[in-house]
PDB file of C-alpha atoms in Angstrom:
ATOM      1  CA  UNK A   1     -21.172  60.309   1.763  1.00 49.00           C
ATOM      2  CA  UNK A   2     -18.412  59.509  -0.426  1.00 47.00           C
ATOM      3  CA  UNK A   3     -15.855  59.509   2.268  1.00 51.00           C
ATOM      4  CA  UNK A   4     -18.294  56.748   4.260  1.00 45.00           C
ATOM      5  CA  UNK A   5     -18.614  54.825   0.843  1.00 45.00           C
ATOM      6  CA  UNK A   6     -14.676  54.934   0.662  1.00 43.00           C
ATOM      7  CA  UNK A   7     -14.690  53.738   4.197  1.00 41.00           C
ATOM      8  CA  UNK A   8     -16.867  50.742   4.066  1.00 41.00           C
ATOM      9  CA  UNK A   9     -14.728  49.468   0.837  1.00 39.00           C
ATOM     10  CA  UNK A  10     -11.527  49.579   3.005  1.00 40.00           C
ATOM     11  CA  UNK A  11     -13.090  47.588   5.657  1.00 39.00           C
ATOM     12  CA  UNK A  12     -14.763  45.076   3.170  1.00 38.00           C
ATOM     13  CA  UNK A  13     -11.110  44.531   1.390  1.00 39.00           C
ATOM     14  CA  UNK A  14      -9.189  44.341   4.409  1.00 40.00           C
ATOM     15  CA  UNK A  15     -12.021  41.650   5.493  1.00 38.00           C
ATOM     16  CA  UNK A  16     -11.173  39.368   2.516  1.00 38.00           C
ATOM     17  CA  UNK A  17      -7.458  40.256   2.647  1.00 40.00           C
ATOM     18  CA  UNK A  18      -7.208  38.877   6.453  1.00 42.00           C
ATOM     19  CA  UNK A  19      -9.451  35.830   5.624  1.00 46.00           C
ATOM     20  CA  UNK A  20     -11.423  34.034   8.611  1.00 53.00           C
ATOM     21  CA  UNK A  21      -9.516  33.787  11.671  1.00 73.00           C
ATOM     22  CA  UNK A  22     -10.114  30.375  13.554  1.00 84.00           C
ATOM     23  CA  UNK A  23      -9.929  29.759  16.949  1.00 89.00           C
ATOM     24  CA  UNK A  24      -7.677  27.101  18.395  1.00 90.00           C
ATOM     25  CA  UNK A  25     -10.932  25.055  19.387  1.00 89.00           C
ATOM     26  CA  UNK A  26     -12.023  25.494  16.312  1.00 90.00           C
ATOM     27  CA  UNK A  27      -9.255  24.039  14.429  1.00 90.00           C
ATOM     28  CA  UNK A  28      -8.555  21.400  17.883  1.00 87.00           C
ATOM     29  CA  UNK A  29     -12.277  20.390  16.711  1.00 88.00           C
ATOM     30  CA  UNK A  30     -12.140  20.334  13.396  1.00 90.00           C
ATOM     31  CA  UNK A  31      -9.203  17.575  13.534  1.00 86.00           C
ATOM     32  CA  UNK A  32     -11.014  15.811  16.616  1.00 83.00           C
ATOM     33  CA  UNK A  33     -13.545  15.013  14.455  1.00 86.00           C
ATOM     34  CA  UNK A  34     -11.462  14.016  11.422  1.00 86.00           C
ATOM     35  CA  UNK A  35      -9.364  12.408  13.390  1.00 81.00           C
ATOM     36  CA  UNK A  36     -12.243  10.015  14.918  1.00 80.00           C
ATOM     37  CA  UNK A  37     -13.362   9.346  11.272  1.00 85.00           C
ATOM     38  CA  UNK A  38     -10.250   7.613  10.627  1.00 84.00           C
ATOM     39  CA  UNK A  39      -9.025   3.622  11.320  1.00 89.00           C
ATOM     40  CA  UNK A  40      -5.436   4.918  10.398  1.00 91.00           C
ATOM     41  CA  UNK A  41      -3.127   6.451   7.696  1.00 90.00           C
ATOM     42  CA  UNK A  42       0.288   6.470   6.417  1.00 94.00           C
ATOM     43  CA  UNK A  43       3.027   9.359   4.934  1.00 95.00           C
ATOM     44  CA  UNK A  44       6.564   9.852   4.904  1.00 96.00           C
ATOM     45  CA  UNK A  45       8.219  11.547   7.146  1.00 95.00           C
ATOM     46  CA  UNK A  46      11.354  13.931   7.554  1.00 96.00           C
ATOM     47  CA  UNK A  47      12.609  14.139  11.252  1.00 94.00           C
ATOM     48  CA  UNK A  48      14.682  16.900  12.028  1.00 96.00           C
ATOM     49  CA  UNK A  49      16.501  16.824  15.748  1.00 95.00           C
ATOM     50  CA  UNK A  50      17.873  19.876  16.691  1.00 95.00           C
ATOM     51  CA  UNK A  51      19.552  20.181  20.392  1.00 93.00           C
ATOM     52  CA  UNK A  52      22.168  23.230  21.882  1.00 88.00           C
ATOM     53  CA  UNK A  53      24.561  23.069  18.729  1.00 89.00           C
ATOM     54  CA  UNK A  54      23.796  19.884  16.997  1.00 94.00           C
ATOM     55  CA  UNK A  55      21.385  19.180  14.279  1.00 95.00           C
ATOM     56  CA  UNK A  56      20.538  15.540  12.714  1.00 95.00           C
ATOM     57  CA  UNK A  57      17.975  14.969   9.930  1.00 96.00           C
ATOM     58  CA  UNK A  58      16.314  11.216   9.775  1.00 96.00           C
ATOM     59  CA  UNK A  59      13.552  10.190   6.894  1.00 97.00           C
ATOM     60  CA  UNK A  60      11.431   7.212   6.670  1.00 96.00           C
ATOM     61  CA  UNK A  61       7.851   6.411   6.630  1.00 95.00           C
ATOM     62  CA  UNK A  62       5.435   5.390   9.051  1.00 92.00           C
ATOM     63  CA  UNK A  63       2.383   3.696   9.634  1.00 94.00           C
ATOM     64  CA  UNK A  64      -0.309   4.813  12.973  1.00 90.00           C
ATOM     65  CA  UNK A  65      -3.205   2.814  13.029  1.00 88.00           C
ATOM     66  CA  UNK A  66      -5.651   4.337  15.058  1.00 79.00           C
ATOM     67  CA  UNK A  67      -6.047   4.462  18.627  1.00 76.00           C
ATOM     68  CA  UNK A  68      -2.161   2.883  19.101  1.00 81.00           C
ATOM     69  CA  UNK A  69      -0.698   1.180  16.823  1.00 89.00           C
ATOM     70  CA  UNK A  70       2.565   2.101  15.130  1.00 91.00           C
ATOM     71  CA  UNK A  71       4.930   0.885  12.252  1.00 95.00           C
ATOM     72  CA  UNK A  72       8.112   3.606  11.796  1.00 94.00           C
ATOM     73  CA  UNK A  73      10.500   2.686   9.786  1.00 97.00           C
ATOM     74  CA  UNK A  74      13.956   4.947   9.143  1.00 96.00           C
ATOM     75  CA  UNK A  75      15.706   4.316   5.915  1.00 97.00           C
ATOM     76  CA  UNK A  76      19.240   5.549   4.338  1.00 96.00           C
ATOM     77  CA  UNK A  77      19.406   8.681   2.644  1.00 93.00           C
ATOM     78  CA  UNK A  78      21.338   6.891   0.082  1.00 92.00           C
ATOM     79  CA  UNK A  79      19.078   4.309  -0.203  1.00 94.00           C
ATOM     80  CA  UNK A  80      15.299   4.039   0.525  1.00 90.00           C
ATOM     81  CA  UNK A  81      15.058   0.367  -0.031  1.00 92.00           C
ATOM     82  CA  UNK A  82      17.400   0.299   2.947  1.00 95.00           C
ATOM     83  CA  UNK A  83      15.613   0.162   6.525  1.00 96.00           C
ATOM     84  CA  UNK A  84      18.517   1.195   9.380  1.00 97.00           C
ATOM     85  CA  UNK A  85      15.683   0.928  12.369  1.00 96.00           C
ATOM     86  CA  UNK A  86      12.278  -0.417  12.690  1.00 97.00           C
ATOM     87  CA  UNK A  87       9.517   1.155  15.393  1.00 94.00           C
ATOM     88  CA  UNK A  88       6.511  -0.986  16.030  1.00 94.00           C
ATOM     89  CA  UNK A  89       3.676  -0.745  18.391  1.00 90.00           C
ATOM     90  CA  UNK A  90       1.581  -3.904  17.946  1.00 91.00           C
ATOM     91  CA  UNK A  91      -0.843  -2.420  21.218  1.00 86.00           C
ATOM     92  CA  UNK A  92       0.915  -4.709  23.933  1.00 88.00           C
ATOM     93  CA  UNK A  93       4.224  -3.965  23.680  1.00 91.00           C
ATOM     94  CA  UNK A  94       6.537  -1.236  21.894  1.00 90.00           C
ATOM     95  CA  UNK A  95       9.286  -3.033  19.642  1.00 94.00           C
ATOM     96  CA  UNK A  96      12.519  -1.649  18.096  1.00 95.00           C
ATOM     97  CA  UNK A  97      14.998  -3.269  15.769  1.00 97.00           C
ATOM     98  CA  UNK A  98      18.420  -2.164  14.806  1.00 97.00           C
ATOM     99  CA  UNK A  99      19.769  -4.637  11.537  1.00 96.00           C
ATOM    100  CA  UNK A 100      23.441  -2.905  11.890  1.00 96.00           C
ATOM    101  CA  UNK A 101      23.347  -4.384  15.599  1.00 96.00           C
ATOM    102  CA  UNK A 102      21.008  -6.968  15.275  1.00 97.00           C
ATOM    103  CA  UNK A 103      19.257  -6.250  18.283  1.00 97.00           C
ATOM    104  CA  UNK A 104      15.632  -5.712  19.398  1.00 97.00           C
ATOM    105  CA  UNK A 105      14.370  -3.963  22.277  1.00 96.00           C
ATOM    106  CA  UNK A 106      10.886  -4.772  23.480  1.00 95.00           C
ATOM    107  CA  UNK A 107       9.266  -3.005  26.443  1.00 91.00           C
ATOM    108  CA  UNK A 108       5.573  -3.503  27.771  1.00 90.00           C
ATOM    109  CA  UNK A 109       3.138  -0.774  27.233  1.00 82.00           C
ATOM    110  CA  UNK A 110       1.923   0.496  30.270  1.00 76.00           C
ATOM    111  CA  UNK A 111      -1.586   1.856  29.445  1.00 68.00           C
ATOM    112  CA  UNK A 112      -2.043   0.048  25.986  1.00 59.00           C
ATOM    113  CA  UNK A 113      -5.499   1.384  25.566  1.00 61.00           C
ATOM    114  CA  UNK A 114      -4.477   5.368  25.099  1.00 60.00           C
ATOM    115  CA  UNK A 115      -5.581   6.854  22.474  1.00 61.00           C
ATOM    116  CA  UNK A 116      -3.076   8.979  21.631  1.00 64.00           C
ATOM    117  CA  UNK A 117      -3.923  11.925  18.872  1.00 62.00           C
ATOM    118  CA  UNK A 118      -0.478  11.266  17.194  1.00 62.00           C
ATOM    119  CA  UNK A 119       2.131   8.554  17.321  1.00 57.00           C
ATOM    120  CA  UNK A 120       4.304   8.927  20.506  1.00 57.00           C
ATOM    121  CA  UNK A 121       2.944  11.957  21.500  1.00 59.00           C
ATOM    122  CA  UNK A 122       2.199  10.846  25.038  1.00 60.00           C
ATOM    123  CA  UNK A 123      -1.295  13.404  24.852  1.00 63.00           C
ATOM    124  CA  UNK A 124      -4.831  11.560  24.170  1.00 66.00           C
ATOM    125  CA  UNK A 125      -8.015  13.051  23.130  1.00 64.00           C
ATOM    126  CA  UNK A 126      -9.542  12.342  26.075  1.00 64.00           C
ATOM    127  CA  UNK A 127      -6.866  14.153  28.322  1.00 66.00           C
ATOM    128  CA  UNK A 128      -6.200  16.938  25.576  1.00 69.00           C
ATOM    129  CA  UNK A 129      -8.795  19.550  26.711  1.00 68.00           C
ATOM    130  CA  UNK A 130      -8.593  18.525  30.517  1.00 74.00           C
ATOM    131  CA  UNK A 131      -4.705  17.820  31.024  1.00 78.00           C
ATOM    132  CA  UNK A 132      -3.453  20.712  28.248  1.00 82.00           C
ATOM    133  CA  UNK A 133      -3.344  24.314  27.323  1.00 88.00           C
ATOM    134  CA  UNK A 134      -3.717  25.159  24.049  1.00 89.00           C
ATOM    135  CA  UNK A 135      -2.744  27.855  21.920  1.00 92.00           C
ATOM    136  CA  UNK A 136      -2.332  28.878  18.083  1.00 92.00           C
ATOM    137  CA  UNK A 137       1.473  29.998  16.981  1.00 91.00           C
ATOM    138  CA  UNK A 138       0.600  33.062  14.452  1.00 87.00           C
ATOM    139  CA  UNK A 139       2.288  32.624  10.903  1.00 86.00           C
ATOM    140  CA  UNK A 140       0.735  34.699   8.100  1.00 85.00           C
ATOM    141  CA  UNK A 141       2.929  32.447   5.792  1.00 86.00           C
ATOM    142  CA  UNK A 142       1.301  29.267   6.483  1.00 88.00           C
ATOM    143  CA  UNK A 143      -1.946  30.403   7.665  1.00 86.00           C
ATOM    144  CA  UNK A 144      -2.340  31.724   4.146  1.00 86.00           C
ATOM    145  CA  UNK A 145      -1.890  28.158   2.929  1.00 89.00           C
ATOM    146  CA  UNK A 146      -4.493  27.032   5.300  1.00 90.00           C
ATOM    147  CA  UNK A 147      -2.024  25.255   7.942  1.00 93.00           C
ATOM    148  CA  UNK A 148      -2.838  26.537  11.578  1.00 93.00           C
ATOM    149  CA  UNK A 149       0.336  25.460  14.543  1.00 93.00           C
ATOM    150  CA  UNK A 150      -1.134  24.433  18.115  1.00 91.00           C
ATOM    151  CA  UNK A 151       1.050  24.909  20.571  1.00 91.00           C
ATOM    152  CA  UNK A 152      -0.121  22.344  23.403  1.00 87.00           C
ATOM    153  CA  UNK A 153       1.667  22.553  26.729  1.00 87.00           C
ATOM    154  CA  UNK A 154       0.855  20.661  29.665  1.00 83.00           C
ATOM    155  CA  UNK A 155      -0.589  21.989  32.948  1.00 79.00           C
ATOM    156  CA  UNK A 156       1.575  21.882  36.253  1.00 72.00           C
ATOM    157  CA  UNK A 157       0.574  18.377  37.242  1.00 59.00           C
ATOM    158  CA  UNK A 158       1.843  16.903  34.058  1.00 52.00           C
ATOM    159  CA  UNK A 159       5.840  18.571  34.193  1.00 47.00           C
ATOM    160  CA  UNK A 160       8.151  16.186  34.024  1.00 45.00           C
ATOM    161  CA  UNK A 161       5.397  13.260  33.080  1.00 47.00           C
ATOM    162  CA  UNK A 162       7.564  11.625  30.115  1.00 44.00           C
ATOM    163  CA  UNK A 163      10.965  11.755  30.949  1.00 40.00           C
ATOM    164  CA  UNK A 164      10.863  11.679  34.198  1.00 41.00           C
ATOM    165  CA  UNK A 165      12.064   8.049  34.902  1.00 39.00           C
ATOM    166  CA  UNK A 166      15.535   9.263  32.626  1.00 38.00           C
ATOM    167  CA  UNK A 167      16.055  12.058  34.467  1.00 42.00           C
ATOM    168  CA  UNK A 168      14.019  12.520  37.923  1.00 41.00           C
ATOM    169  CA  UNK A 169      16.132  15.453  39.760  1.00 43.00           C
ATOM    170  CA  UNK A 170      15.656  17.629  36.336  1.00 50.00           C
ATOM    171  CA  UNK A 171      13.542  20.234  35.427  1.00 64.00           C
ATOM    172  CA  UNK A 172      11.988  20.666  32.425  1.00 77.00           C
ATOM    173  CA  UNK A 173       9.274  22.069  30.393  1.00 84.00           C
ATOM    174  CA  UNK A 174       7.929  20.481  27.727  1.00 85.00           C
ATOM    175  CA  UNK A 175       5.275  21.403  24.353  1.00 87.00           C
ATOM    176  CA  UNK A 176       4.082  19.495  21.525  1.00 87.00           C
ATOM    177  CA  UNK A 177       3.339  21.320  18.543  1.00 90.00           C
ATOM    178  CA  UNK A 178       0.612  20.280  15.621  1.00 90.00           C
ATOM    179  CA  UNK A 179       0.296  21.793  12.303  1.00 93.00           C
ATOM    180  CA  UNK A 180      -2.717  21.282  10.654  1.00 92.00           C
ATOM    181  CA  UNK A 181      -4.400  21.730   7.136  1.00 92.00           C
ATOM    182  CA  UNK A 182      -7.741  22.888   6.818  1.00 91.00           C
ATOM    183  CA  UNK A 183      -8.783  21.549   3.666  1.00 87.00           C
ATOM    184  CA  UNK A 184      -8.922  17.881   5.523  1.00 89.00           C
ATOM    185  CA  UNK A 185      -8.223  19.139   8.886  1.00 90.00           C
ATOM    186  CA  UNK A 186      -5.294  16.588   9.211  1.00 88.00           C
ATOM    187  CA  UNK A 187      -1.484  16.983  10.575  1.00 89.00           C
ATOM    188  CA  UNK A 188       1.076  17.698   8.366  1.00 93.00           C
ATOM    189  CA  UNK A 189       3.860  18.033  10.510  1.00 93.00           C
ATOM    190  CA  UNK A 190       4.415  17.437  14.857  1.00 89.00           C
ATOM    191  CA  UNK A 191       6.927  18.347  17.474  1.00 90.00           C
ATOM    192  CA  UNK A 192       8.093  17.891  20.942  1.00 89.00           C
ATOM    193  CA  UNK A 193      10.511  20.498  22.467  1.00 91.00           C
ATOM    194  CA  UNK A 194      11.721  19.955  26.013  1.00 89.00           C
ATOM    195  CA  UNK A 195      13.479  23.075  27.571  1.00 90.00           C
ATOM    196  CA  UNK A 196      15.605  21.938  30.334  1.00 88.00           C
ATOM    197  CA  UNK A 197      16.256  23.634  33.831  1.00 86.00           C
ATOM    198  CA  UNK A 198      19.976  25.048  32.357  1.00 86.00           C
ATOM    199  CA  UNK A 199      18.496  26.758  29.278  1.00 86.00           C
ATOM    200  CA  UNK A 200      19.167  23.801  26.841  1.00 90.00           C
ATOM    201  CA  UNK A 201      16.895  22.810  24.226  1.00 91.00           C
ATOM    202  CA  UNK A 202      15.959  20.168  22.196  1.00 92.00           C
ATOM    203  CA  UNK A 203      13.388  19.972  19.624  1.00 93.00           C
ATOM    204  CA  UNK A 204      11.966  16.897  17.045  1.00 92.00           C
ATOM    205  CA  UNK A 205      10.178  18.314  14.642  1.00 93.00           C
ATOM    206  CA  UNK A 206       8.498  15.665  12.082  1.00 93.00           C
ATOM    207  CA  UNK A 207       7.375  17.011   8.811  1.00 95.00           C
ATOM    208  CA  UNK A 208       4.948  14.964   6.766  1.00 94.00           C
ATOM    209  CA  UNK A 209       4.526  14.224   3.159  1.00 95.00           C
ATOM    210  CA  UNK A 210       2.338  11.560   0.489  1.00 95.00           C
ATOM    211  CA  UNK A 211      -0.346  11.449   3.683  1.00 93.00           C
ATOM    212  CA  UNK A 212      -2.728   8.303   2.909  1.00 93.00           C
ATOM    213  CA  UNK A 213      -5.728   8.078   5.060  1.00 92.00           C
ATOM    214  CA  UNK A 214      -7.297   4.571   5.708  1.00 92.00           C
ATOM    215  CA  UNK A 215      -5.670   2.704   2.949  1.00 92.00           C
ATOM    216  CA  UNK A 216      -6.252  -1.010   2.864  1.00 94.00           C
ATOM    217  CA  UNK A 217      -3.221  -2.430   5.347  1.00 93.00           C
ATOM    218  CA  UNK A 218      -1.294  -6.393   5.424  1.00 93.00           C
ATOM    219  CA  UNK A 219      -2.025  -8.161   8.017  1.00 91.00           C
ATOM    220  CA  UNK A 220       1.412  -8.260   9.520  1.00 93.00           C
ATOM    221  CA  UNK A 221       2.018  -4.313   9.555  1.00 95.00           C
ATOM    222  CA  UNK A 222       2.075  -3.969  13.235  1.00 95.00           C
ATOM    223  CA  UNK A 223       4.026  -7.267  13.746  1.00 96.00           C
ATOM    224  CA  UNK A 224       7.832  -6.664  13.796  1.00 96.00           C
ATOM    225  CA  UNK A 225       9.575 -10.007  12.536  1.00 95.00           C
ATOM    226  CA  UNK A 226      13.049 -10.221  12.961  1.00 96.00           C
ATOM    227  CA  UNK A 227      15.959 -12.776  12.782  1.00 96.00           C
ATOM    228  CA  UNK A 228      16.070 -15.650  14.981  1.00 95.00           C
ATOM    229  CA  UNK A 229      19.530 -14.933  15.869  1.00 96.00           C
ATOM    230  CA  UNK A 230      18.919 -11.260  16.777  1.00 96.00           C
ATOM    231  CA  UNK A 231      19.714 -10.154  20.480  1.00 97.00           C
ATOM    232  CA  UNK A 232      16.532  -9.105  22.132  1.00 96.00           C
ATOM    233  CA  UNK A 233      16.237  -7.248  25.038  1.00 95.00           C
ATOM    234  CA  UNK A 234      13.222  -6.794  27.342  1.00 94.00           C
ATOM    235  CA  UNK A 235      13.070  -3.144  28.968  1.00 91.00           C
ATOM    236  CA  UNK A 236       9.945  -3.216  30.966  1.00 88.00           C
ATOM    237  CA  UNK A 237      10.389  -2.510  34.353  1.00 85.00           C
ATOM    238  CA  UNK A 238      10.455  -5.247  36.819  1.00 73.00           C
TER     239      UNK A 238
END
């Protein structure tokens, strides 16, 4: 009787050592429905760009206003204050400004009413479950923390889907990656790795920071103003 006693208390403490284990539909749920709560939110951001050899590391802070709208802006390392390249997505078109160049490029958006689950992801809500397979990454070190990584890679039909117009004889597979918190069920840091067809690989991770959810926003965020003298160049396809 004692040994069954002894038993049962191993099982209950290795129960509360392990925690609950949730399902990657249970945590792509939990921050659907967060996610639909929300009219937009802000952080900073720490974008790291890592490809065969070479590694570059960007920060700035960004804007998404919920379903596609977009204000990015990259500043100095040196100097915060200091913007070196403005994103915007105002819905219509998608808008980038360079002040060391003092050029803009602008290029229509071709399906301006996605609702894309994170800025420049590409992958919508709607799609998600239907266009994507989904997995959870295991990590005892952040799970412990709460933070769950999907790994969301899309099915057969949808290879080669973003880049294909820069590189159409390549192939490449491609995965976005979400980490999520489970105290607001909210991302606190995205990816995109593309493997390509010689081995290579690049991956943008974006870590987040000072997330603000549905803060009060000007009027002008998703406008991009610029000088009149500023070269601007129109990208959409003819």
């Amino acid at each position: 009787m004692k040994r069954l006693y002894f038993i049962i208390f191993l099982l209950f403490i290795s129960f509360i050592n392990s925690g609950y284990s949730f399902t990657v539909e249970e945590v792509f749920e939990n921050f659907k429905t967060e996610y639909a709560k929300g009219k937009n939110f802000s952080a900073d951001f720490v974008e790291t760009t890592l490809y065969k050899t070479r590694k570059s590391v960007s920060i700035g802070r960004f804007t998404f206003g919920i379903p596609n709208l977009l204000r990015m802006e990259y500043v100095s390392p040196k100097d915060r204050e200091k913007i070196t390249k403005t994103i915007v997505l105002d819905g219509e078109y998608a808008w980038s400004y360079v002040p060391l160049l003092n050029q803009v490029n602008k290029q229509k958006l071709q399906n301006p009413d996605r609702r894309e689950i994170l800025p420049g992801t590409g992958a919508t809500l709607e799609d998600l479950s239907k266009n994507w397979d989904m997995k959870l990454v295991p990590d005892a070190a952040a799970n412990a923390k709460g933070v769950y990584q999907m790994q969301l890679t899309p099915k057969p039909k949808l290879i080669n889907r973003s880049i294909k117009e820069l590189q159409p004889t390549e192939e490449v597979k491609e995965s976005l990656e979400i980490w999520v918190k489970a105290d607001e069920w909210f991302p606190v840091q995205f990816g995109h790795v593309t493997v390509f067809k010689d081995g290579t690989r690049r991956s943008v991770i974006v870590a987040l920071s000072n997330i603000k959810r549905d803060k009060k926003l000007p009027a002008d965020t998703f406008k991009l103003v610029y000088p009149k003298d500023a070269e601007v160049i129109d990208l959409t396809p003819n």
